[in-house]
Amino acid sequence: DDITKIAKAAKIMERMVNQNTFDDIAQDFKYFEDASDEYRDQQGTLLPLWKFQYDKTKRLAVTAISWNPKYKDLFAVGYGSYDFMKQGQGMLLLYTMKNPSFPEYVFSSESGIMCLDFHNDHPYLVAVGFYDGNVAIYNLKKATSQPSYKSSAKSGKHTEPVWQVKWQKDDMDNNLNFFSVSSDGRIVSWTLVQNELVHTDVIKLSVEGTTMQGPEGLQLQTLGCGTSFDFHKKIDYLFLVGTEEGKIYKCSKCYSSQFLDVFDAHHMAVDSVSWNPYHSKVFISCSSDWTVKIWDHTIKTPMFIYDLNSAVGDVAWSPYSSTVFAAVTTDGKAHVFDLSINKYEALCTQLVVSKKKNKITHIQFNPVHPVIIIGDEQGHVISLKLSPNLRKMPK
């Protein structure tokens, strides 16, 4: 039809108009380097660039953000609610840095989205986990607003919210597959076999030493609630699972019944856990108990502990240096650390979200540009540029 013929031209025009409108920010994004960093003793700053917002996501919180592995200006944002009394619809939006005023793709869902992940080799596939326990795959090449594949009660959906999904390498028969973790204590592998999602339970998390006395003397195992997980970058079978009780389990895809190791990591729920992209033994975790901890997976106690004076919602390693990470806390601040410069304090602690009722929920580094994006509970995503002191390349 005629509209598709001019759609591409219109999109390019819209991006050009946006680039003119936000010319000063676009210039900052590309060329501005904060010269005052030289006189600031190792400290750095975050320069606010664009704020991404959309009318229909006003009352929803940003529950997940992820950069596209192929198109470095494109990122996906999942919307839902962390308040279990106020559950409603969810949305999945894809924005590009080239057009801050309007999303590139819009999908809406019946249940709130809790997590998402792009496929590394097929950057048009997005795996999504929902509040109602379902998982789905959206295909950006298809023009429909419905997911291409979705789990159902018959096909083994979770009974609690899905807190994280992660794509894995294709299985032996070259079928796509991804993993999901949920508060129901199950870690499930989903495989796309002949156009339907087939599930296998990899692990059931159980809390050690807490068998409940059921009726007529039955021993009931209390399930641990999985809240986050991450797969090792090099060792394919190895992964970590963070739980609501504050423990982190080191697991293998090969053993479903036992764990390789248990870390007594935090006093409250583990909000995020991730392996360092450069150093194969190191991982980081953060929690609502105000702390960020850095671990060596062969040692039971943390190597570093940082108390950030407020619940930590998310933490992320930088893609350009093994010693740089950033964390966000519920009091609206972003913290950037570089361990090679200062092992004790953040190089930058900056208020990013000012309103009293608002909280930051997530943070992600762009894979190539010196930019971070931060999502909050009001449905906004803010992009900020790291000043030179925050992105020194290690020697």
Short mmCIF file of C-alpha atoms in Angstrom, two decimals, residues 165-395:
data_model
loop_
_atom_site.label_atom_id
_atom_site.label_comp_id
_atom_site.label_asym_id
_atom_site.label_seq_id
_atom_site.Cartn_x
_atom_site.Cartn_y
_atom_site.Cartn_z
CA VAL A 165 14.54 -14.11 31.21
CA LYS A 166 17.81 -14.82 29.40
CA TRP A 167 18.45 -16.24 25.93
CA GLN A 168 20.83 -19.17 25.67
CA LYS A 169 22.73 -20.79 22.82
CA ASP A 170 20.49 -22.81 20.49
CA ASP A 171 20.04 -26.43 21.55
CA MET A 172 21.39 -29.51 19.70
CA ASP A 173 18.66 -29.35 17.05
CA ASN A 174 19.24 -25.62 16.46
CA ASN A 175 16.04 -24.66 18.24
CA LEU A 176 15.94 -21.26 19.94
CA ASN A 177 15.85 -21.45 23.70
CA PHE A 178 15.78 -19.18 26.74
CA PHE A 179 15.60 -19.54 30.52
CA SER A 180 13.26 -17.87 33.00
CA VAL A 181 13.29 -17.50 36.78
CA SER A 182 10.28 -16.79 38.96
CA SER A 183 9.17 -16.41 42.58
CA ASP A 184 7.53 -19.85 42.33
CA GLY A 185 11.04 -21.30 42.78
CA ARG A 186 11.28 -22.83 39.33
CA ILE A 187 13.98 -22.15 36.78
CA VAL A 188 12.58 -23.17 33.43
CA SER A 189 14.17 -23.67 30.02
CA TRP A 190 11.87 -22.76 27.11
CA THR A 191 12.61 -24.18 23.66
CA LEU A 192 10.93 -23.17 20.42
CA VAL A 193 10.07 -26.51 18.80
CA GLN A 194 7.96 -26.43 15.64
CA ASN A 195 6.37 -23.11 16.48
CA GLU A 196 5.44 -23.83 20.05
CA LEU A 197 7.18 -23.19 23.35
CA VAL A 198 8.19 -26.40 25.11
CA HIS A 199 9.30 -26.15 28.74
CA THR A 200 11.60 -28.20 30.94
CA ASP A 201 12.21 -27.43 34.60
CA VAL A 202 15.92 -27.04 35.19
CA ILE A 203 15.95 -26.45 38.95
CA LYS A 204 13.51 -26.08 41.80
CA LEU A 205 14.92 -23.76 44.45
CA SER A 206 14.36 -25.02 47.97
CA VAL A 207 15.21 -23.26 51.19
CA GLU A 208 17.61 -25.40 53.18
CA GLY A 209 16.46 -26.68 56.55
CA THR A 210 12.95 -25.28 56.28
CA THR A 211 10.70 -28.25 55.66
CA MET A 212 7.24 -27.30 56.87
CA GLN A 213 5.08 -29.71 58.82
CA GLY A 214 2.10 -30.35 56.57
CA PRO A 215 -1.20 -32.10 57.43
CA GLU A 216 -0.86 -35.68 58.75
CA GLY A 217 2.88 -35.27 59.23
CA LEU A 218 3.74 -34.62 55.58
CA GLN A 219 7.11 -32.97 55.06
CA LEU A 220 6.59 -29.99 52.74
CA GLN A 221 9.58 -28.32 51.14
CA THR A 222 9.36 -24.51 51.15
CA LEU A 223 10.35 -23.15 47.77
CA GLY A 224 12.95 -20.42 47.49
CA CYS A 225 11.78 -17.45 45.48
CA GLY A 226 14.10 -16.71 42.58
CA THR A 227 14.44 -12.98 41.85
CA SER A 228 17.35 -12.73 39.38
CA PHE A 229 19.92 -14.86 37.62
CA ASP A 230 22.88 -14.66 35.25
CA PHE A 231 24.75 -17.16 33.08
CA HIS A 232 28.52 -17.31 33.02
CA LYS A 233 30.03 -15.70 29.94
CA LYS A 234 32.54 -18.51 29.25
CA ILE A 235 31.47 -21.63 31.18
CA ASP A 236 28.24 -22.55 29.47
CA TYR A 237 26.63 -24.67 32.19
CA LEU A 238 27.34 -22.33 35.13
CA PHE A 239 24.83 -19.80 36.42
CA LEU A 240 23.92 -17.82 39.54
CA VAL A 241 20.47 -17.36 41.04
CA GLY A 242 19.56 -14.63 43.51
CA THR A 243 16.59 -15.21 45.83
CA GLU A 244 14.11 -13.29 47.95
CA GLU A 245 15.72 -14.67 51.11
CA GLY A 246 19.01 -12.97 50.18
CA LYS A 247 20.93 -16.11 49.27
CA ILE A 248 22.74 -16.58 45.97
CA TYR A 249 22.93 -20.11 44.58
CA LYS A 250 25.64 -21.23 42.18
CA CYS A 251 24.00 -23.78 39.91
CA SER A 252 24.80 -25.99 36.97
CA LYS A 253 22.48 -26.87 34.09
CA CYS A 254 23.61 -30.49 34.52
CA TYR A 255 22.41 -31.06 38.11
CA SER A 256 18.81 -30.27 38.80
CA SER A 257 18.68 -31.54 42.35
CA GLN A 258 21.58 -29.84 44.10
CA PHE A 259 23.51 -26.57 44.01
CA LEU A 260 27.25 -26.24 43.49
CA ASP A 261 27.43 -23.59 46.21
CA VAL A 262 25.34 -21.25 48.35
CA PHE A 263 26.37 -17.71 49.30
CA ASP A 264 24.72 -16.04 52.30
CA ALA A 265 24.80 -12.82 50.37
CA HIS A 266 22.23 -10.34 51.67
CA HIS A 267 19.69 -9.76 54.45
CA MET A 268 16.93 -8.94 51.99
CA ALA A 269 15.96 -9.85 48.42
CA VAL A 270 18.75 -9.95 45.85
CA ASP A 271 17.61 -7.46 43.19
CA SER A 272 20.28 -8.18 40.63
CA VAL A 273 23.25 -10.48 40.15
CA SER A 274 25.67 -10.45 37.22
CA TRP A 275 29.03 -11.83 36.15
CA ASN A 276 31.84 -9.47 35.25
CA PRO A 277 32.25 -9.41 31.44
CA TYR A 278 36.06 -9.50 31.68
CA HIS A 279 36.98 -11.37 34.83
CA SER A 280 35.57 -14.88 34.76
CA LYS A 281 35.59 -15.45 38.53
CA VAL A 282 33.99 -12.19 39.64
CA PHE A 283 30.31 -11.35 40.02
CA ILE A 284 28.35 -8.51 41.60
CA SER A 285 25.08 -8.48 43.52
CA CYS A 286 22.84 -5.78 44.94
CA SER A 287 19.93 -5.86 47.34
CA SER A 288 17.24 -3.89 49.13
CA ASP A 289 19.42 -4.17 52.25
CA TRP A 290 21.28 -1.05 50.95
CA THR A 291 24.39 -2.91 49.83
CA VAL A 292 26.29 -3.78 46.66
CA LYS A 293 28.72 -6.68 47.04
CA ILE A 294 31.46 -7.97 44.75
CA TRP A 295 32.34 -11.66 44.94
CA ASP A 296 34.84 -14.19 43.72
CA HIS A 297 32.73 -17.30 43.06
CA THR A 298 35.37 -19.58 44.60
CA ILE A 299 35.26 -17.70 47.94
CA LYS A 300 32.28 -17.72 50.29
CA THR A 301 32.71 -14.14 51.59
CA PRO A 302 32.46 -10.96 49.51
CA MET A 303 35.60 -9.12 48.40
CA PHE A 304 33.98 -5.68 48.51
CA ILE A 305 30.89 -4.35 50.28
CA TYR A 306 29.42 -0.92 49.55
CA ASP A 307 26.67 0.57 51.69
CA LEU A 308 24.72 3.07 49.58
CA ASN A 309 22.32 4.34 52.31
CA SER A 310 19.19 3.32 50.44
CA ALA A 311 17.73 0.21 48.82
CA VAL A 312 19.69 -0.66 45.67
CA GLY A 313 17.40 -1.40 42.74
CA ASP A 314 19.87 -2.42 40.08
CA VAL A 315 23.58 -2.69 39.36
CA ALA A 316 25.43 -3.03 36.04
CA TRP A 317 29.02 -3.64 34.95
CA SER A 318 30.37 -1.29 32.32
CA PRO A 319 31.18 -2.77 28.90
CA TYR A 320 34.49 -0.87 28.57
CA SER A 321 36.32 -1.61 31.81
CA SER A 322 36.40 -4.55 34.19
CA THR A 323 36.56 -2.24 37.24
CA VAL A 324 33.68 0.14 36.50
CA PHE A 325 30.11 -0.50 37.64
CA ALA A 326 27.05 1.64 38.29
CA ALA A 327 24.20 1.20 40.75
CA VAL A 328 20.90 3.00 41.31
CA THR A 329 19.20 3.48 44.66
CA THR A 330 15.56 4.13 45.48
CA ASP A 331 16.34 7.65 46.77
CA GLY A 332 16.79 8.71 43.14
CA LYS A 333 20.58 8.59 42.93
CA ALA A 334 22.96 6.98 40.47
CA HIS A 335 26.38 5.86 41.73
CA VAL A 336 29.34 5.12 39.46
CA PHE A 337 32.38 3.31 40.88
CA ASP A 338 35.80 2.61 39.39
CA LEU A 339 37.72 0.17 41.57
CA SER A 340 41.02 0.87 39.85
CA ILE A 341 40.80 4.51 40.99
CA ASN A 342 38.97 4.31 44.31
CA LYS A 343 38.10 1.08 46.10
CA TYR A 344 36.11 2.76 48.87
CA GLU A 345 33.86 5.44 47.40
CA ALA A 346 31.90 6.19 44.29
CA LEU A 347 33.50 8.55 41.75
CA CYS A 348 30.07 9.97 41.12
CA THR A 349 26.90 10.01 43.19
CA GLN A 350 24.27 12.09 41.51
CA LEU A 351 20.59 12.79 42.01
CA VAL A 352 18.93 11.79 38.75
CA VAL A 353 15.25 11.67 39.72
CA SER A 354 14.04 14.42 42.00
CA LYS A 355 10.40 13.80 42.90
CA LYS A 356 9.69 12.45 46.36
CA LYS A 357 7.21 9.85 45.16
CA ASN A 358 9.43 8.57 42.37
CA LYS A 359 12.07 5.81 42.51
CA ILE A 360 14.73 4.68 40.07
CA THR A 361 14.29 1.05 39.08
CA HIS A 362 16.89 0.10 36.45
CA ILE A 363 20.19 1.10 34.85
CA GLN A 364 22.06 -0.07 31.74
CA PHE A 365 25.29 0.94 30.01
CA ASN A 366 25.22 1.40 26.25
CA PRO A 367 27.53 -1.23 24.68
CA VAL A 368 29.50 1.31 22.60
CA HIS A 369 28.63 4.91 23.51
CA PRO A 370 29.59 6.52 26.85
CA VAL A 371 25.91 6.63 27.81
CA ILE A 372 23.74 5.09 30.51
CA ILE A 373 19.96 4.84 30.56
CA ILE A 374 17.98 4.89 33.78
CA GLY A 375 14.32 3.95 34.21
CA ASP A 376 12.00 5.08 37.02
CA GLU A 377 8.58 4.33 38.53
CA GLN A 378 6.84 7.09 36.57
CA GLY A 379 7.55 5.38 33.25
CA HIS A 380 10.36 7.72 32.17
CA VAL A 381 13.73 6.66 30.81
CA ILE A 382 16.54 9.17 31.15
CA SER A 383 19.77 8.95 29.17
CA LEU A 384 22.94 10.45 30.63
CA LYS A 385 26.47 10.88 29.31
CA LEU A 386 29.40 9.79 31.46
CA SER A 387 32.09 12.40 31.90
CA PRO A 388 35.72 11.45 30.98
CA ASN A 389 36.72 10.54 34.56
CA LEU A 390 34.02 7.86 34.69
CA ARG A 391 35.23 5.99 31.64
CA LYS A 392 38.98 5.74 31.82
CA MET A 393 40.13 2.72 29.89
CA PRO A 394 42.28 0.39 32.01
CA LYS A 395 45.90 0.13 30.90
#
